[in-house]
Amino acid sequence: MIRAALLMLMLAAGAATAQSEVDRTWQQAQVWLPGTVTAITPAELPADIQTRAVVLYAHGCDGLGRITTVSARFLAAAGYLVVAPDSFARAEKPVSCDPAIPRGGLHRAVLGWRQAELHHAITRLRALPATRDLPIALMGHSEGGITVATIEAPEVALRVIEGWTCHAGWPEYRGLNAPADQPVLALVGRLDPWFRAPVLRGDCGAFMPADAPMRSVVYPPPNHLARKHWLSFDTAVQATVLEFLSAHLPAKKDVP
């Protein structure tokens, strides 16, 4: 009986620690208000925000950096509120990739961690008066793109997946978990060096149902993006993303 009570206390403590770790990724998130170029924290969000939607951005395996900043700035310039949770705010963050090689898959469980971070961010956004009624669009790059592709999130408005093929040897990493009526845009270079292994080759179009509001864009040679892992530095790619958001989000006048 004493052992059972101790076990329950240990489990409760472990759950509380896990929740605290996930909340750290929200507390230290980077936030860009519409029209701004400098990030603030969630605690600094104003009570009223004029925007069509929130773009909840999932960074790659090496954390928040230039890719996140450039992506957030072009989205904020277009009038969106951008929120990027910081997975590296966790007290314990195992290495999941080596960008120099490049090589991923070093921490298989990271996918569940990243999904938990996005779920928590959605919950926190829904609790804030300024954002509770706004549509939420998910966008992610690389490991963040895998997270956006695989997360169970029927409540979000749409998904943008950058730098991922939706093909993998691990089953939980493979495919799309978006409902058939949820808009999805996937972007990948045909010769992306991160996906040289045969099991990783392909594109997310293989998992998109016919007649669904989904689009897979593959950049083949001789396009300069064919061998790129980060694509949205390119203004044409940025335009593709913004056109997709505009086409599938409610007009600002329709947002409560």
Short mmCIF file of C-alpha atoms in Angstrom, two decimals:
data_model
loop_
_atom_site.label_atom_id
_atom_site.label_comp_id
_atom_site.label_asym_id
_atom_site.label_seq_id
_atom_site.Cartn_x
_atom_site.Cartn_y
_atom_site.Cartn_z
CA MET A 1 0.00 0.00 0.00
CA ILE A 2 2.84 2.37 0.90
CA ARG A 3 4.66 1.38 -2.30
CA ALA A 4 1.55 2.11 -4.37
CA ALA A 5 1.18 5.52 -2.75
CA LEU A 6 4.84 6.32 -3.38
CA LEU A 7 4.49 5.21 -7.00
CA MET A 8 1.49 7.49 -7.48
CA LEU A 9 3.41 10.41 -5.96
CA MET A 10 6.35 9.73 -8.27
CA LEU A 11 4.08 9.56 -11.32
CA ALA A 12 2.35 12.79 -10.33
CA ALA A 13 5.69 14.51 -9.83
CA GLY A 14 6.90 13.26 -13.21
CA ALA A 15 3.75 14.53 -14.94
CA ALA A 16 4.11 17.93 -13.26
CA THR A 17 7.75 18.15 -14.35
CA ALA A 18 6.86 17.22 -17.93
CA GLN A 19 4.13 19.88 -18.03
CA SER A 20 6.52 22.45 -16.59
CA GLU A 21 9.07 21.60 -19.28
CA VAL A 22 6.50 22.06 -22.04
CA ASP A 23 5.34 25.35 -20.53
CA ARG A 24 8.92 26.64 -20.65
CA THR A 25 8.77 26.34 -24.46
CA TRP A 26 5.75 28.67 -24.43
CA GLN A 27 7.07 31.14 -21.86
CA GLN A 28 10.26 31.62 -23.89
CA ALA A 29 8.56 31.63 -27.29
CA GLN A 30 9.38 34.40 -29.75
CA VAL A 31 6.42 36.48 -30.91
CA TRP A 32 6.18 38.93 -33.79
CA LEU A 33 3.24 41.31 -33.87
CA PRO A 34 1.82 42.19 -37.30
CA GLY A 35 4.08 44.63 -39.12
CA THR A 36 7.05 44.26 -36.74
CA VAL A 37 10.59 42.94 -37.18
CA THR A 38 11.59 42.46 -33.54
CA ALA A 39 10.41 39.57 -31.38
CA ILE A 40 8.70 39.93 -28.01
CA THR A 41 7.59 37.28 -25.50
CA PRO A 42 4.06 35.91 -24.95
CA ALA A 43 3.92 37.86 -21.68
CA GLU A 44 4.24 41.09 -23.70
CA LEU A 45 1.30 40.41 -26.01
CA PRO A 46 -1.11 43.37 -26.05
CA ALA A 47 -4.77 42.95 -25.16
CA ASP A 48 -5.88 43.72 -28.71
CA ILE A 49 -4.25 42.55 -31.94
CA GLN A 50 -5.51 43.39 -35.44
CA THR A 51 -4.77 40.36 -37.62
CA ARG A 52 -6.43 37.70 -39.74
CA ALA A 53 -4.73 34.81 -38.00
CA VAL A 54 -1.96 33.47 -35.80
CA VAL A 55 0.83 31.56 -37.51
CA LEU A 56 2.15 29.06 -34.96
CA TYR A 57 5.67 28.32 -36.19
CA ALA A 58 7.70 25.18 -35.37
CA HIS A 59 11.46 25.69 -35.76
CA GLY A 60 13.90 23.06 -37.05
CA CYS A 61 16.08 20.68 -35.05
CA ASP A 62 18.73 23.33 -34.32
CA GLY A 63 16.28 25.70 -32.64
CA LEU A 64 15.25 29.31 -33.07
CA GLY A 65 17.58 31.23 -35.33
CA ARG A 66 17.87 33.03 -38.64
CA ILE A 67 15.42 30.73 -40.43
CA THR A 68 12.74 31.42 -37.83
CA THR A 69 13.43 35.16 -37.84
CA VAL A 70 13.29 35.53 -41.63
CA SER A 71 10.14 33.41 -41.82
CA ALA A 72 8.44 35.33 -39.01
CA ARG A 73 9.32 38.70 -40.49
CA PHE A 74 7.80 38.04 -43.92
CA LEU A 75 4.67 36.64 -42.26
CA ALA A 76 4.43 39.58 -39.85
CA ALA A 77 4.98 42.00 -42.73
CA ALA A 78 1.91 40.46 -44.36
CA GLY A 79 -0.16 41.20 -41.26
CA TYR A 80 -0.01 37.94 -39.33
CA LEU A 81 0.76 37.38 -35.66
CA VAL A 82 3.62 34.86 -35.48
CA VAL A 83 4.36 32.72 -32.42
CA ALA A 84 7.40 30.40 -32.35
CA PRO A 85 7.75 28.19 -29.24
CA ASP A 86 11.34 27.52 -28.16
CA SER A 87 11.93 23.78 -27.85
CA PHE A 88 15.41 24.50 -26.47
CA ALA A 89 13.90 26.29 -23.47
CA ARG A 90 13.49 22.85 -21.90
CA ALA A 91 15.92 22.14 -19.06
CA GLU A 92 16.69 18.82 -20.76
CA LYS A 93 16.91 18.85 -24.56
CA PRO A 94 18.66 15.86 -26.16
CA VAL A 95 20.43 16.48 -29.48
CA SER A 96 18.19 15.36 -32.34
CA CYS A 97 20.32 16.30 -35.35
CA ASP A 98 23.72 17.33 -36.66
CA PRO A 99 23.15 20.10 -39.23
CA ALA A 100 26.81 20.07 -40.32
CA ILE A 101 26.60 16.58 -41.90
CA PRO A 102 23.53 16.90 -42.30
CA ARG A 103 21.98 14.11 -40.23
CA GLY A 104 18.71 13.80 -38.30
CA GLY A 105 16.99 11.07 -36.34
CA LEU A 106 19.29 11.22 -33.30
CA HIS A 107 16.41 11.45 -30.80
CA ARG A 108 13.39 9.55 -32.06
CA ALA A 109 11.13 10.66 -29.18
CA VAL A 110 11.61 14.32 -30.09
CA LEU A 111 8.58 14.18 -32.39
CA GLY A 112 6.25 13.58 -29.45
CA TRP A 113 7.96 16.39 -27.54
CA ARG A 114 7.49 18.82 -30.43
CA GLN A 115 3.84 17.84 -30.89
CA ALA A 116 3.23 18.44 -27.17
CA GLU A 117 4.77 21.90 -27.51
CA LEU A 118 2.40 22.86 -30.33
CA HIS A 119 -0.64 21.46 -28.50
CA HIS A 120 0.34 23.47 -25.43
CA ALA A 121 0.83 26.63 -27.49
CA ILE A 122 -2.63 26.19 -29.05
CA THR A 123 -4.12 25.82 -25.56
CA ARG A 124 -2.34 28.96 -24.35
CA LEU A 125 -3.42 30.96 -27.43
CA ARG A 126 -7.02 29.89 -26.88
CA ALA A 127 -6.81 31.13 -23.27
CA LEU A 128 -5.72 34.67 -24.21
CA PRO A 129 -8.48 37.24 -24.95
CA ALA A 130 -6.46 38.73 -27.84
CA THR A 131 -6.06 35.41 -29.67
CA ARG A 132 -8.79 33.05 -28.46
CA ASP A 133 -11.02 33.61 -31.50
CA LEU A 134 -8.33 33.91 -34.16
CA PRO A 135 -7.74 31.13 -36.71
CA ILE A 136 -4.46 29.30 -36.12
CA ALA A 137 -2.26 28.29 -39.05
CA LEU A 138 0.58 25.84 -38.40
CA MET A 139 3.89 26.27 -40.21
CA GLY A 140 7.08 24.32 -39.62
CA HIS A 141 10.52 23.83 -41.12
CA SER A 142 12.48 20.53 -41.16
CA GLU A 143 11.87 18.84 -37.77
CA GLY A 144 9.19 21.46 -37.26
CA GLY A 145 7.74 20.49 -40.64
CA ILE A 146 7.58 16.85 -39.54
CA THR A 147 5.76 18.00 -36.42
CA VAL A 148 3.25 20.04 -38.42
CA ALA A 149 2.68 17.14 -40.81
CA THR A 150 2.07 14.51 -38.13
CA ILE A 151 0.33 16.33 -35.29
CA GLU A 152 -3.32 15.54 -34.61
CA ALA A 153 -4.83 19.03 -34.80
CA PRO A 154 -8.20 19.12 -36.57
CA GLU A 155 -8.96 22.47 -34.91
CA VAL A 156 -6.33 24.46 -36.82
CA ALA A 157 -7.17 26.31 -40.02
CA LEU A 158 -4.35 25.00 -42.21
CA ARG A 159 -0.76 23.69 -42.32
CA VAL A 160 2.40 24.71 -44.17
CA ILE A 161 5.18 22.09 -44.23
CA GLU A 162 8.63 23.20 -45.37
CA GLY A 163 11.67 20.98 -45.90
CA TRP A 164 10.05 17.59 -45.35
CA THR A 165 9.00 14.73 -47.64
CA CYS A 166 6.45 12.95 -45.41
CA HIS A 167 8.39 9.72 -46.09
CA ALA A 168 10.22 7.95 -43.25
CA GLY A 169 11.19 4.56 -41.89
CA TRP A 170 9.70 5.27 -38.47
CA PRO A 171 5.91 4.95 -38.84
CA GLU A 172 5.04 7.84 -36.51
CA TYR A 173 7.11 10.17 -38.71
CA ARG A 174 5.49 9.05 -41.96
CA GLY A 175 2.53 10.61 -43.77
CA LEU A 176 0.04 13.37 -43.00
CA ASN A 177 -2.34 13.54 -40.05
CA ALA A 178 -4.39 16.39 -41.47
CA PRO A 179 -8.13 15.86 -42.02
CA ALA A 180 -9.03 15.53 -45.69
CA ASP A 181 -10.76 18.93 -45.66
CA GLN A 182 -7.91 20.78 -43.95
CA PRO A 183 -5.74 22.83 -46.34
CA VAL A 184 -2.09 21.76 -46.50
CA LEU A 185 0.85 23.24 -48.43
CA ALA A 186 4.08 21.22 -48.57
CA LEU A 187 7.36 22.58 -49.98
CA VAL A 188 10.52 20.57 -50.67
CA GLY A 189 13.59 20.61 -52.91
CA ARG A 190 13.86 17.50 -55.09
CA LEU A 191 17.55 17.03 -54.19
CA ASP A 192 17.40 18.25 -50.58
CA PRO A 193 20.61 16.82 -49.01
CA TRP A 194 18.78 15.90 -45.79
CA PHE A 195 16.80 13.25 -47.67
CA ARG A 196 19.44 11.22 -49.49
CA ALA A 197 18.39 7.92 -47.88
CA PRO A 198 15.91 6.04 -50.10
CA VAL A 199 13.36 5.73 -47.29
CA LEU A 200 13.19 9.54 -47.02
CA ARG A 201 12.77 10.33 -50.71
CA GLY A 202 9.56 11.57 -52.24
CA ASP A 203 7.17 14.35 -51.28
CA CYS A 204 4.04 14.85 -49.20
CA GLY A 205 1.84 14.71 -52.28
CA ALA A 206 1.85 10.92 -51.97
CA PHE A 207 -0.31 11.31 -48.85
CA MET A 208 -2.70 13.97 -50.12
CA PRO A 209 -6.17 12.68 -51.06
CA ALA A 210 -7.51 13.51 -54.48
CA ASP A 211 -9.66 16.65 -54.54
CA ALA A 212 -8.45 17.69 -51.06
CA PRO A 213 -7.44 21.36 -50.53
CA MET A 214 -3.80 20.25 -50.41
CA ARG A 215 -0.80 21.08 -52.57
CA SER A 216 2.70 19.64 -52.74
CA VAL A 217 5.30 21.89 -54.39
CA VAL A 218 8.55 20.17 -55.40
CA TYR A 219 11.45 22.25 -56.75
CA PRO A 220 13.38 20.14 -59.32
CA PRO A 221 16.68 20.84 -61.08
CA PRO A 222 17.70 23.19 -62.59
CA ASN A 223 15.74 25.34 -60.14
CA HIS A 224 18.15 26.95 -57.66
CA LEU A 225 15.98 25.63 -54.82
CA ALA A 226 16.34 21.96 -55.81
CA ARG A 227 19.18 21.32 -53.36
CA LYS A 228 17.97 23.67 -50.62
CA HIS A 229 16.59 22.56 -47.26
CA TRP A 230 15.42 26.03 -46.31
CA LEU A 231 13.25 27.37 -49.11
CA SER A 232 11.32 30.36 -47.76
CA PHE A 233 14.30 32.72 -47.84
CA ASP A 234 13.30 33.00 -51.50
CA THR A 235 10.76 35.74 -52.24
CA ALA A 236 8.90 33.55 -54.76
CA VAL A 237 8.45 30.85 -52.09
CA GLN A 238 7.32 33.50 -49.63
CA ALA A 239 4.73 34.60 -52.18
CA THR A 240 3.53 31.00 -52.56
CA VAL A 241 3.08 30.70 -48.78
CA LEU A 242 1.27 34.03 -48.49
CA GLU A 243 -1.04 33.21 -51.40
CA PHE A 244 -1.92 29.91 -49.73
CA LEU A 245 -2.64 31.60 -46.40
CA SER A 246 -4.74 34.27 -48.07
CA ALA A 247 -6.74 31.73 -50.06
CA HIS A 248 -7.59 29.49 -47.11
CA LEU A 249 -8.02 31.84 -44.15
CA PRO A 250 -11.19 33.86 -43.52
CA ALA A 251 -11.03 37.49 -44.56
CA LYS A 252 -10.13 39.85 -41.73
CA LYS A 253 -13.63 41.35 -41.70
CA ASP A 254 -15.04 37.89 -41.01
CA VAL A 255 -12.82 37.28 -37.98
CA PRO A 256 -14.64 38.03 -34.67
#
